[in-house]
Coordinates of C-alpha atoms in Angstrom, one line a residue:
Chain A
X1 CA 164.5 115.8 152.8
X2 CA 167.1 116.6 154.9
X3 CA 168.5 114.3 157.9
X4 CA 166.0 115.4 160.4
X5 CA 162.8 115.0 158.5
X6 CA 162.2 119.0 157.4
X7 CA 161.2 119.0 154.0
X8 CA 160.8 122.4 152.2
X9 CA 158.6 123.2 149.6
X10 CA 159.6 123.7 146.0
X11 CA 160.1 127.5 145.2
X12 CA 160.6 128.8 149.3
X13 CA 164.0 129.1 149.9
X14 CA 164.9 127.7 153.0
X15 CA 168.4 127.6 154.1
X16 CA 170.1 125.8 157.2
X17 CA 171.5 128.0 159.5
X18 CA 172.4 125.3 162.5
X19 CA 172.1 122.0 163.1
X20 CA 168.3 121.6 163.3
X21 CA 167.7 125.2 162.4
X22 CA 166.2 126.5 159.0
X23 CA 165.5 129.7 157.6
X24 CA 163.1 131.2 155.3
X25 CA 164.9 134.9 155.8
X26 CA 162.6 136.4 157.9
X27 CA 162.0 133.6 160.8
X28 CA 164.5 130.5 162.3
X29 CA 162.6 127.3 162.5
X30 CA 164.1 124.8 165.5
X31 CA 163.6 121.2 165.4
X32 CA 162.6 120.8 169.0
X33 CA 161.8 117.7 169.6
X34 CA 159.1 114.8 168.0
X35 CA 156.5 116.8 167.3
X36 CA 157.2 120.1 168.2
X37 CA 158.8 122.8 165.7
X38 CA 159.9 126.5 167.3
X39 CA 159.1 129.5 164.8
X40 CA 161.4 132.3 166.2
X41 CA 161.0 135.5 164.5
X42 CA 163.8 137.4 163.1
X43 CA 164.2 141.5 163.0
X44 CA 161.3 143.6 162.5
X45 CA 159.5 140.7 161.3
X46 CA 155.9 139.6 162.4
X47 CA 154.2 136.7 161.0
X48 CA 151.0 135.2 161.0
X49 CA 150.9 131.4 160.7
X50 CA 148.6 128.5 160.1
X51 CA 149.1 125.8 162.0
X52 CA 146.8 122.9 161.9
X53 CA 144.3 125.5 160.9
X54 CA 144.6 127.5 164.0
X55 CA 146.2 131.3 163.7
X56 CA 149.1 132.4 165.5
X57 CA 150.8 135.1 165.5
X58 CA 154.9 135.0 165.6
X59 CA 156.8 138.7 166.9
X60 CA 158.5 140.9 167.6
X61 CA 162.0 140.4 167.2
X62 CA 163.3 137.3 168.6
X63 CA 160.2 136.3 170.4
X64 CA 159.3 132.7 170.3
X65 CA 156.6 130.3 168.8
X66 CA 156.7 126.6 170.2
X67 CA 154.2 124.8 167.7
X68 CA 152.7 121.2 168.8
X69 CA 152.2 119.5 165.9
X70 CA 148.7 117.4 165.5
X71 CA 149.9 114.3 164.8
X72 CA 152.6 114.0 166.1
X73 CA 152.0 110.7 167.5
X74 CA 150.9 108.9 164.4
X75 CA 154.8 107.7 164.1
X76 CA 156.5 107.0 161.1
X77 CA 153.9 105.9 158.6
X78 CA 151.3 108.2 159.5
X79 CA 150.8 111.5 157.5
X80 CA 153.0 114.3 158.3
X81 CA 151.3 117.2 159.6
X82 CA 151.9 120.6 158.0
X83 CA 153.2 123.7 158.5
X84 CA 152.0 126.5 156.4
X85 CA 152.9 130.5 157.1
X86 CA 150.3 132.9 155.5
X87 CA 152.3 136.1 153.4
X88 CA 155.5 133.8 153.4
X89 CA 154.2 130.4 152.6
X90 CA 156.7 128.8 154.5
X91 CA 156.0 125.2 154.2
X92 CA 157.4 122.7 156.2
X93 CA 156.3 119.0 156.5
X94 CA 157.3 117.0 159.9
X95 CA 158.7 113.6 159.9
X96 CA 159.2 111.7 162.7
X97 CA 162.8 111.5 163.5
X98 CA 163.2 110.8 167.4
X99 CA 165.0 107.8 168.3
X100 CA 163.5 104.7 169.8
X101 CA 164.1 101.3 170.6
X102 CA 163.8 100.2 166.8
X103 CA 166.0 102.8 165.8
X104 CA 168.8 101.9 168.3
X105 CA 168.1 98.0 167.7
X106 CA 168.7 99.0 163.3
X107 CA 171.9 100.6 164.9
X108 CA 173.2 97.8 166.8
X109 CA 171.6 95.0 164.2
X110 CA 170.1 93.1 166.9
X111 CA 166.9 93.1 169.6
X112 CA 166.8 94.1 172.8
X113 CA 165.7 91.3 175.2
X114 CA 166.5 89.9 178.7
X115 CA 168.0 86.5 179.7
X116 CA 166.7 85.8 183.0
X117 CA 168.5 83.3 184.2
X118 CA 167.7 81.6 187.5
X119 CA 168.6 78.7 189.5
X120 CA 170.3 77.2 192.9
X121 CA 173.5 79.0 194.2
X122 CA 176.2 76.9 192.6
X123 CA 173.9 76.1 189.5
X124 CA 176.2 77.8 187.1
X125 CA 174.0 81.0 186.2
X126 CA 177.7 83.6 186.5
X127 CA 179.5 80.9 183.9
X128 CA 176.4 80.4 181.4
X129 CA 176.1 84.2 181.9
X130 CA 179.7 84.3 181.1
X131 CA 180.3 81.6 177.9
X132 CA 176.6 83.4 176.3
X133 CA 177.9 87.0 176.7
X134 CA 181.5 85.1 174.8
X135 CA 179.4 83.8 172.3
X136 CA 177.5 86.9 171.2
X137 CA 180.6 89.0 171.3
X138 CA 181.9 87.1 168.9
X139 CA 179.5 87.3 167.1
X140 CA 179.5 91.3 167.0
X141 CA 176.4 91.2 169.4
X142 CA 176.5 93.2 172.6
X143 CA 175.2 92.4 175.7
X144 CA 175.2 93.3 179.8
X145 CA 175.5 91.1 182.6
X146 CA 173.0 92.1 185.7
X147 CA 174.6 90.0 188.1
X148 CA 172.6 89.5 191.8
X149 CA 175.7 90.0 193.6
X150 CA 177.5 93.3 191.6
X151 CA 173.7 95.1 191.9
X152 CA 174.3 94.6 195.5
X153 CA 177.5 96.4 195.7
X154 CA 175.8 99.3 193.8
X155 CA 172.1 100.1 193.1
X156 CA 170.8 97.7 195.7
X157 CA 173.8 98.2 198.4
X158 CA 170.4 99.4 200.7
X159 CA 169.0 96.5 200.6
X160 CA 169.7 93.6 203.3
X161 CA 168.8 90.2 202.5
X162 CA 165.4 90.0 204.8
X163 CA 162.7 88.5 202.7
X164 CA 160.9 92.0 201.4
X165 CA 164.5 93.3 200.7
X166 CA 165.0 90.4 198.1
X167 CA 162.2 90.9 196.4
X168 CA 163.3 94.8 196.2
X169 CA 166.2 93.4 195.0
X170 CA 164.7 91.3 192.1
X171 CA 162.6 94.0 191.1
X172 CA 164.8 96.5 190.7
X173 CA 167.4 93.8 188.6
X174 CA 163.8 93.3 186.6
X175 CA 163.2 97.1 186.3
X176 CA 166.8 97.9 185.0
X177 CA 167.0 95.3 182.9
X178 CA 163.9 96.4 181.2
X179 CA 165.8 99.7 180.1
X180 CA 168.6 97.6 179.1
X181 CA 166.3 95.6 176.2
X182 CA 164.7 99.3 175.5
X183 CA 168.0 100.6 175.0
X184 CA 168.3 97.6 172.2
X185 CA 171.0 95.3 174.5
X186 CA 170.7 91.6 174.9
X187 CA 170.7 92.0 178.8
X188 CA 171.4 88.8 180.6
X189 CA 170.1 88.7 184.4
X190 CA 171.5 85.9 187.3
X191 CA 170.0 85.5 190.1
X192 CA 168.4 83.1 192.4
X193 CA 165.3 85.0 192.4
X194 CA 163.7 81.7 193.9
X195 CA 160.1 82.7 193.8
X196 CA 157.4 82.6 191.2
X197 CA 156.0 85.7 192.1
X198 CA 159.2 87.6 191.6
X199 CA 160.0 86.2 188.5
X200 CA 156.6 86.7 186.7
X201 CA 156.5 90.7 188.2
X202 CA 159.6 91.4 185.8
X203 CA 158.5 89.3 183.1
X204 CA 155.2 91.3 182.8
X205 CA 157.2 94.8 183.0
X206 CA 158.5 93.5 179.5
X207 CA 157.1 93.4 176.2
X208 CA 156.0 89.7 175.1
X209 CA 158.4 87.5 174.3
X210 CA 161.3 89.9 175.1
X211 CA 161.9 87.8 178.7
X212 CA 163.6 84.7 177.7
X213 CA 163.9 82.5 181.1
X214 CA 166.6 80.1 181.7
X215 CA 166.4 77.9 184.2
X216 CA 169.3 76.4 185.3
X217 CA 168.0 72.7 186.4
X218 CA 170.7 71.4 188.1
X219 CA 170.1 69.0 191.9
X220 CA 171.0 70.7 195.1
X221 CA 173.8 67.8 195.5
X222 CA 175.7 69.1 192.6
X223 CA 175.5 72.4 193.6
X224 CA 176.3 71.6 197.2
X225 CA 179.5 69.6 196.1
X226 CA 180.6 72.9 193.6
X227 CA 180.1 75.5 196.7
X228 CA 182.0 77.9 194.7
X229 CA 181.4 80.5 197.7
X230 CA 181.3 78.1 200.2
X231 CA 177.5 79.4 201.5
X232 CA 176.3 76.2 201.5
X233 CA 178.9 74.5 203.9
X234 CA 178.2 77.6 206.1
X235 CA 174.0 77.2 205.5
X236 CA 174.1 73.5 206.8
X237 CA 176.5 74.7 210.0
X238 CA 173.7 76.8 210.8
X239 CA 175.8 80.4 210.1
X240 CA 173.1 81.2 207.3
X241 CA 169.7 81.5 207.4
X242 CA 167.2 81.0 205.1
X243 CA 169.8 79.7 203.0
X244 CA 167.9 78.8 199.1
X245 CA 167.4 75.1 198.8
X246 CA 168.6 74.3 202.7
X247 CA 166.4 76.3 204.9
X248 CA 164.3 78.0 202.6
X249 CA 162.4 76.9 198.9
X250 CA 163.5 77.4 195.3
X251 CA 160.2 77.6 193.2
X252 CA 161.2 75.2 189.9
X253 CA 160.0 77.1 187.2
X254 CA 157.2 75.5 185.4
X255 CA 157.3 77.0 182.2
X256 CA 160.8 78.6 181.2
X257 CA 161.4 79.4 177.4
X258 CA 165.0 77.1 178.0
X259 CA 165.6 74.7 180.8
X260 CA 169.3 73.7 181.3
X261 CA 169.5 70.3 182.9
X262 CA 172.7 69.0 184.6
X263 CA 172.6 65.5 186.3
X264 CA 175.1 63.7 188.3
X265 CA 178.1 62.6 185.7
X266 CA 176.3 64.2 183.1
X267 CA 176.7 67.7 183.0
X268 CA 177.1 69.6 179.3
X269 CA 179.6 72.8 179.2
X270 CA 178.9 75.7 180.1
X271 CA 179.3 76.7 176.4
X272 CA 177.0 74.3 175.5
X273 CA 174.3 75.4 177.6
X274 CA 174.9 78.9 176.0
X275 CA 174.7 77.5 172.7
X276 CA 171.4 76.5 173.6
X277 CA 170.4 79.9 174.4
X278 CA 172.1 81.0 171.5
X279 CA 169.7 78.6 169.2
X280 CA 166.9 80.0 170.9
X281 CA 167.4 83.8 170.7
X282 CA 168.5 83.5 166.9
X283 CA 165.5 81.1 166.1
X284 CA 163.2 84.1 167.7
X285 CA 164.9 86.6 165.6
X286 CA 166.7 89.0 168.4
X287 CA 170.2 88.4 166.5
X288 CA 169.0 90.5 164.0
X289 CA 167.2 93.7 164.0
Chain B
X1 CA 195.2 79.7 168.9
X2 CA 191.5 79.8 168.9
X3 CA 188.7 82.0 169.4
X4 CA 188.3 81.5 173.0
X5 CA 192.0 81.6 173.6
X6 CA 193.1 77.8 174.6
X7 CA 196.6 77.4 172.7
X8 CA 197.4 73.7 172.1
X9 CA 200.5 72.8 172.8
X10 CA 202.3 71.3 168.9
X11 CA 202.5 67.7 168.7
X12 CA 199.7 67.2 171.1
X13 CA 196.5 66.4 169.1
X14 CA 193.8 68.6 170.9
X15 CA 190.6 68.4 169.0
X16 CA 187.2 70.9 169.2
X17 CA 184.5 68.7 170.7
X18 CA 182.0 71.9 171.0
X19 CA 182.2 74.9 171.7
X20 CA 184.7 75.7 174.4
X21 CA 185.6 72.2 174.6
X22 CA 188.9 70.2 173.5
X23 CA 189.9 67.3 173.9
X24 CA 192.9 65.2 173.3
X25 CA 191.0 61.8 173.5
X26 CA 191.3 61.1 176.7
X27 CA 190.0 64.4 178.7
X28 CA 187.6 67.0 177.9
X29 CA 189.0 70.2 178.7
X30 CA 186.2 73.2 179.1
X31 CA 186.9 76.9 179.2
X32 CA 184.7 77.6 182.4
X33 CA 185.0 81.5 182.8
X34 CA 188.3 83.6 183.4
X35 CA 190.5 81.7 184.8
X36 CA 188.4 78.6 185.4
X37 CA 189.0 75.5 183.5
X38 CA 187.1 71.9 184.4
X39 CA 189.0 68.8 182.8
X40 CA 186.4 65.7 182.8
X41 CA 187.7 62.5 182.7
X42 CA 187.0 60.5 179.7
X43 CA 186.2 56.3 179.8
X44 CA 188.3 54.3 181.6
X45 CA 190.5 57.2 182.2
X46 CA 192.9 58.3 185.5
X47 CA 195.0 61.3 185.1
X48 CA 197.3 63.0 187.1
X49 CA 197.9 66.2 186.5
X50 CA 199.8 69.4 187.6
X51 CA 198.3 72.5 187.8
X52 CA 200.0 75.6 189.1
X53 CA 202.7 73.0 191.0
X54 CA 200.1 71.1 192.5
X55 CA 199.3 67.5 192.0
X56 CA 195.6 66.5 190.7
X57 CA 193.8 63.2 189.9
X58 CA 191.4 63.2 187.5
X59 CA 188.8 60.2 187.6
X60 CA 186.8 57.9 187.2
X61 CA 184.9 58.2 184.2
X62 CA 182.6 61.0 183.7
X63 CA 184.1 62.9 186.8
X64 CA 185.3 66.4 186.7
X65 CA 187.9 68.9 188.1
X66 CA 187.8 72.5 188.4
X67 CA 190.5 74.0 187.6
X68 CA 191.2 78.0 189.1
X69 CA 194.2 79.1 187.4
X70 CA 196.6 80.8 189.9
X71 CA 197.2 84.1 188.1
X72 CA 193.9 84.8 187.0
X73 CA 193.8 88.1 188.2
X74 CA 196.6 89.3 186.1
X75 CA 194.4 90.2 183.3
X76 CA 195.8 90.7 179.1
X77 CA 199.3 91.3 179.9
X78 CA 200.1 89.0 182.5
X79 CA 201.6 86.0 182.0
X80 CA 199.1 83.2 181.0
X81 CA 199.2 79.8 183.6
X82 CA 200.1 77.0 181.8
X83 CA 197.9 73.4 182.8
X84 CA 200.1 70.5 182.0
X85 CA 199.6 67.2 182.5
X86 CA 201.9 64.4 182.8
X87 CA 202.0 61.4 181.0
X88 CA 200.2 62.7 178.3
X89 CA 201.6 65.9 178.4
X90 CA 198.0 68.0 177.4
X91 CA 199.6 71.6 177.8
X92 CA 196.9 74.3 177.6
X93 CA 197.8 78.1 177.9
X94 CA 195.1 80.2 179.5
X95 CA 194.4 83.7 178.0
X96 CA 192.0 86.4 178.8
X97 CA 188.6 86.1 177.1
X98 CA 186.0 87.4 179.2
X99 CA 183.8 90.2 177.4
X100 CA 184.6 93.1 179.6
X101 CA 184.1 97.0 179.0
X102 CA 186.9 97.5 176.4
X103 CA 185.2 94.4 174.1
X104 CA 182.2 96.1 174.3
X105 CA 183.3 99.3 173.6
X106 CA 185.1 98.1 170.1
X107 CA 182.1 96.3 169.4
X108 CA 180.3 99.4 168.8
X109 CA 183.2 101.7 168.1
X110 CA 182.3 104.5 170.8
X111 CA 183.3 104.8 174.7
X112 CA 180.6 104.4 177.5
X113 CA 179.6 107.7 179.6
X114 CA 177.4 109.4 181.1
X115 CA 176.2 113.0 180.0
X116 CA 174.4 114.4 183.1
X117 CA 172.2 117.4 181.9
X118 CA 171.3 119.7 185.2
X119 CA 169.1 122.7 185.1
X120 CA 165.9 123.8 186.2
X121 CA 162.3 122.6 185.1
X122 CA 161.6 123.7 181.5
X123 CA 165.3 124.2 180.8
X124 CA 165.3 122.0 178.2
X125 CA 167.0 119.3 179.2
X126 CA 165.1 116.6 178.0
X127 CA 165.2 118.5 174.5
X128 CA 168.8 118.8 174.3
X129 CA 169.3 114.9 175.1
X130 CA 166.3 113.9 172.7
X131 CA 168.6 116.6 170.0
X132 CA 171.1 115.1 171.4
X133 CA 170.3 111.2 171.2
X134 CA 169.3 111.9 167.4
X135 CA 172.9 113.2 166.3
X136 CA 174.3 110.5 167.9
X137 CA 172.2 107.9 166.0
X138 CA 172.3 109.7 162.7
X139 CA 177.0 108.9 163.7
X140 CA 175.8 105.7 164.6
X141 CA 176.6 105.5 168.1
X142 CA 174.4 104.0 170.6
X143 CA 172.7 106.3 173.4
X144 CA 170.2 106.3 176.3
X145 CA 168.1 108.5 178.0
X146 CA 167.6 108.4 181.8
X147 CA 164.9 110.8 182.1
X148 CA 164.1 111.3 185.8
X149 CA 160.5 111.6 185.2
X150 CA 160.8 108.3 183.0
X151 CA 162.5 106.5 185.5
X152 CA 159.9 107.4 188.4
X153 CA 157.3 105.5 186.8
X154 CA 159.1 102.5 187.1
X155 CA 162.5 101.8 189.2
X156 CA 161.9 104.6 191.5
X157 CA 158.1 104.3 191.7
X158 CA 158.8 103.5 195.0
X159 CA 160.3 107.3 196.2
X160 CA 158.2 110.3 196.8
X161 CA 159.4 113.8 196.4
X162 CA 160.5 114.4 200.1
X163 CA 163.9 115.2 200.3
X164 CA 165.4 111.9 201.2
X165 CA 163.5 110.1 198.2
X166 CA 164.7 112.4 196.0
X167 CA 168.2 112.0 196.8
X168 CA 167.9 108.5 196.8
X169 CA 165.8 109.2 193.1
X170 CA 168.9 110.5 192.0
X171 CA 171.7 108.0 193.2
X172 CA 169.4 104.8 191.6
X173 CA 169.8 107.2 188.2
X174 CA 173.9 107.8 188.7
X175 CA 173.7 103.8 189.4
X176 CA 171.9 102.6 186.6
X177 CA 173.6 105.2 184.4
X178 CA 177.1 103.7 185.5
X179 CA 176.1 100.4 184.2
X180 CA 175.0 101.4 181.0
X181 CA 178.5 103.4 180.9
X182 CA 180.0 100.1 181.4
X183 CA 177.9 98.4 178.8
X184 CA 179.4 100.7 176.3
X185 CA 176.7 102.8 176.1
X186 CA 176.8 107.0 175.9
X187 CA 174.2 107.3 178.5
X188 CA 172.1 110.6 178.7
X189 CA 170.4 111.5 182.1
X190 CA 168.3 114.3 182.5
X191 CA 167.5 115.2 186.3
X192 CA 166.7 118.7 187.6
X193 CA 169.6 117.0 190.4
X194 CA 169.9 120.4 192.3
X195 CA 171.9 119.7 194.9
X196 CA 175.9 119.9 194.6
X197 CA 176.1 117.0 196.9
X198 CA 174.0 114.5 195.1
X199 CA 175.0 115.9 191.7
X200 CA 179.0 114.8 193.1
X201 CA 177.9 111.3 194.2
X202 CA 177.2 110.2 191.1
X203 CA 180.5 111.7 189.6
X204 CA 182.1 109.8 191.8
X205 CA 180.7 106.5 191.2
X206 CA 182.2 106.7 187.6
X207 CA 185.7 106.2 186.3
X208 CA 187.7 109.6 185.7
X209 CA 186.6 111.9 182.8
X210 CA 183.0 109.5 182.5
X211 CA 180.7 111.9 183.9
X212 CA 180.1 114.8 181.5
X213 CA 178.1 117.4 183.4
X214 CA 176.3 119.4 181.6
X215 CA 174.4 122.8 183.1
X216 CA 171.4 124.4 181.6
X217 CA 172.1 127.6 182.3
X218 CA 168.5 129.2 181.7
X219 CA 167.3 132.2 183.7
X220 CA 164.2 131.1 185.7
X221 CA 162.0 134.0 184.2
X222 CA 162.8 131.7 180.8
X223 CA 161.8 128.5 182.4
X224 CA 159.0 129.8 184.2
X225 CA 157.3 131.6 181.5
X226 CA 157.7 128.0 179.3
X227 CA 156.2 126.2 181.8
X228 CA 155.7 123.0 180.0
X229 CA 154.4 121.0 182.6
X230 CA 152.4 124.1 184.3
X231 CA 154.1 123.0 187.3
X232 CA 155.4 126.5 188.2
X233 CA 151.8 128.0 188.3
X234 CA 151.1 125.6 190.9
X235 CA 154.2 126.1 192.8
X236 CA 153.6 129.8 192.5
X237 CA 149.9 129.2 193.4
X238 CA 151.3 127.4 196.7
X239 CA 149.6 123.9 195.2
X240 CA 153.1 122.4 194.9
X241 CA 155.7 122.8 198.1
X242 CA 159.4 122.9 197.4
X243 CA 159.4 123.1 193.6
X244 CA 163.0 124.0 192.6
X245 CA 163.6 127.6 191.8
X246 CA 160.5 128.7 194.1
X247 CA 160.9 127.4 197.2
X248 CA 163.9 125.0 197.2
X249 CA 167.1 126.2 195.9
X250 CA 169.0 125.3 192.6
X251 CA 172.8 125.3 193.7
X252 CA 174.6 126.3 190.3
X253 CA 177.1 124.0 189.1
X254 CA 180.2 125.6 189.7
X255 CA 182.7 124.0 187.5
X256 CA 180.6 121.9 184.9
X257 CA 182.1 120.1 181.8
X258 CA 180.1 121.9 179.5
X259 CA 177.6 125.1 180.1
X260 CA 174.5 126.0 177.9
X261 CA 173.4 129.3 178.4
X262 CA 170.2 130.7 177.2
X263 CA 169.1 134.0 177.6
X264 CA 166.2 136.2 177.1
X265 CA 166.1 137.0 173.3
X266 CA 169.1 135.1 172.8
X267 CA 168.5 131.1 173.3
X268 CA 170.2 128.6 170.8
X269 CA 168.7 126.1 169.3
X270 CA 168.6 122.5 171.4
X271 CA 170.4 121.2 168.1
X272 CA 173.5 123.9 168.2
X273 CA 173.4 122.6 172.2
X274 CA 173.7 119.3 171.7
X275 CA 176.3 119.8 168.8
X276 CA 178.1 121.3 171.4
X277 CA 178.3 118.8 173.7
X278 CA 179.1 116.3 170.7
X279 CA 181.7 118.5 169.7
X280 CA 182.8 117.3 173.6
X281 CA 182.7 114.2 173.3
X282 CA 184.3 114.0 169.7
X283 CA 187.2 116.1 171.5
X284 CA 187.7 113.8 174.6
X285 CA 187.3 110.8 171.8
X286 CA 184.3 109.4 173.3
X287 CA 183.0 108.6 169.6
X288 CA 185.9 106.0 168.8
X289 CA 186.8 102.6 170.6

């Protein structure tokens, strides 16, 4: 078996002529892609060829056979289909060999996932966001921050902040993210996203289990006094509206895989809070893959 | 110094109290984010402390102060701020610890880009990045594909095919695929993208040298006669209007990173493609940290 699945038969000579290319003598046989071999005839050769018990017919010179294999969907532990060439006997047997999300997730030794973290402006979602993506850097993990206010300066830069355009803006966060955990990276999400709704349409575009809420549950007062961008001073003078948790609701969630609670002289570190997370995602295996 | 890059002071007994927290027994000091640190007040404790010049009390009990370091900004080489209090004399040193691009990038031992395949329909785009995505997993480094059919059934759901969706298709793909080049990831996007202007956005939204264009350079008559989606019978039948390479134009690249050619009778394999563009990226040391 060589590193892309091809696996000739005893007694056939087949040799490698490229990357991905194999040669009986008399035809080129291309790896295309999962599940799909190309048979390209050689000089003055013509071939006739089985596959999946259907005849084709392979020439002239340097013409072209693109072969769908039959199951070529049955993945990894389903029985190779084969490849037989009548005259020649070329035999070929197909393994998958594409890469996935597993694959990229053995790569990386970890599971992609996303960390939706939501909560009042001022909450602490950036510096949780922050002290977790520390945390799993350290520990040879990597992970991307989606952050509400850097999608606005570039994917979402259309969008204004009028009610339909925020939900755009959440689902599109939700929608990137999802490649993100496809692509095997712990992906951790901050925003607001205040509403239910919005929250549970990019949880269901995930697999089950992969969208790990956070919800940062921390009163309006202390988030009022912290006004790291000082929105909140300029919500109560009336110079913002619909301003989240003055002029317009934050739906607590009501059942979040982590809540982080902050009270009034009792507040835990932000790497704290991300330890917490931490606990969580390696008790649910995504540390490893 | 420690992992998160607070450097006690000698002779002042700073202990770890969690995670980014020390303490000297009467503070707490926390490593907020860059350039943020919050010193809480311990029992019965008053402090006065100078930070960047500036006198601070810290107190009562259980209360807190942020801390923003003046030179933040200056990133690894700058000079760290130095906290001091007086009285007790708690020196802290701030250094840089944020997970940025370059931590991730040595995480996984590759540099982030994106490949950006161009070429008509049944080019073989999507071949070459799945070729492609395999050699760079069976190296061990970490790719995506941004297919633009992929990503229409779920980001750009939203965008027809008329001429301003599709130019809006296209800079949601050069967006997303300049996060995952910041995440560290070799990001592979395969978009027919046939317009110059559109093609040049997305160059421009990356860092110099980050967006590898690569043109399919595969006479139509070779495309056409694949036909893997049968979407040039219809165009041909007039069921499909403005179907590149009928009736809308392909504008060439004109001075492409890399060009695979392919022509009748004479088409490498999508393997000895992508080794080529490996071969790129090896060269322009996109495979190392």
């Amino acid at each position: 078996m060589n590193a892309i699945g091809l696996k000739p038969v005893p007694g056939i000579r087949m040799q490698r002529v490229g990357l991905g290319s194999y040669s009986d003598g008399d035809h080129i046989i291309c790896v295309m892609k999962k599940g799909f071999l190309r048979i390209k005839a050689m000089e003055g050769s013509h071939l006739r060829v089985n596959v999946n018990g259907k005849g084709e017919t392979v020439g002239p010179n340097g013409s072209c056979l693109d072969l769908k294999l039959a199951n070529e969907v049955q993945g990894k532990n389903g029985n190779p289909s084969s490849l037989s060439t009548v005259g020649n006997s070329t035999n070929v047997k197909w393994h998958e060999c594409s890469v996935g999300k597993s694959e990229r997730q053995s790569l990386i030794n970890q599971k992609g996932c996303v960390v939706w973290i939501t909560g009042l402006s001022g909450s602490g979602k950036s510096t949780v966001a922050c002290a977790l993506s520390q945390i799993l850097c350290q520990r040879g993990k990597l992970s991307y921050i989606l952050d509400g206010d850097n999608v606005r300066h570039g994917l979402n830069r259309d969008l204004s902040f009028k009610a339909e355009d925020r939900a755009e803006n959440i689902r599109r966060v939700g929608e990137v993210a999802k490649l993100f955990a496809d692509a095997g990276v712990i992906c951790i999400a901050c925003l607001i996203s205040p509403y239910e709704r919005d929250r549970e349409a990019c949880r269901a575009m995930l697999p089950k289990g992969d969208f790990i809420e956070v919800f940062m549950d921390v009163p309006l007062e202390i988030c009022e006094a912290r006004d790291p961008k000082g929105l909140y001073k300029l919500a109560r003078d009336g110079k913002i509206k619909g301003f989240t948790g003055i002029d317009d609701p934050y739906e607590r969630p009501q059942d979040s895989e982590i809540v982080l609670t902050c009270k009034v002289g009792d507040c835990a570190s932000p790497y704290e809070m991300a330890e917490k997370v931490i606990r969580y995602l390696e008790a649910k295996g995504y540390l490893e893959a």
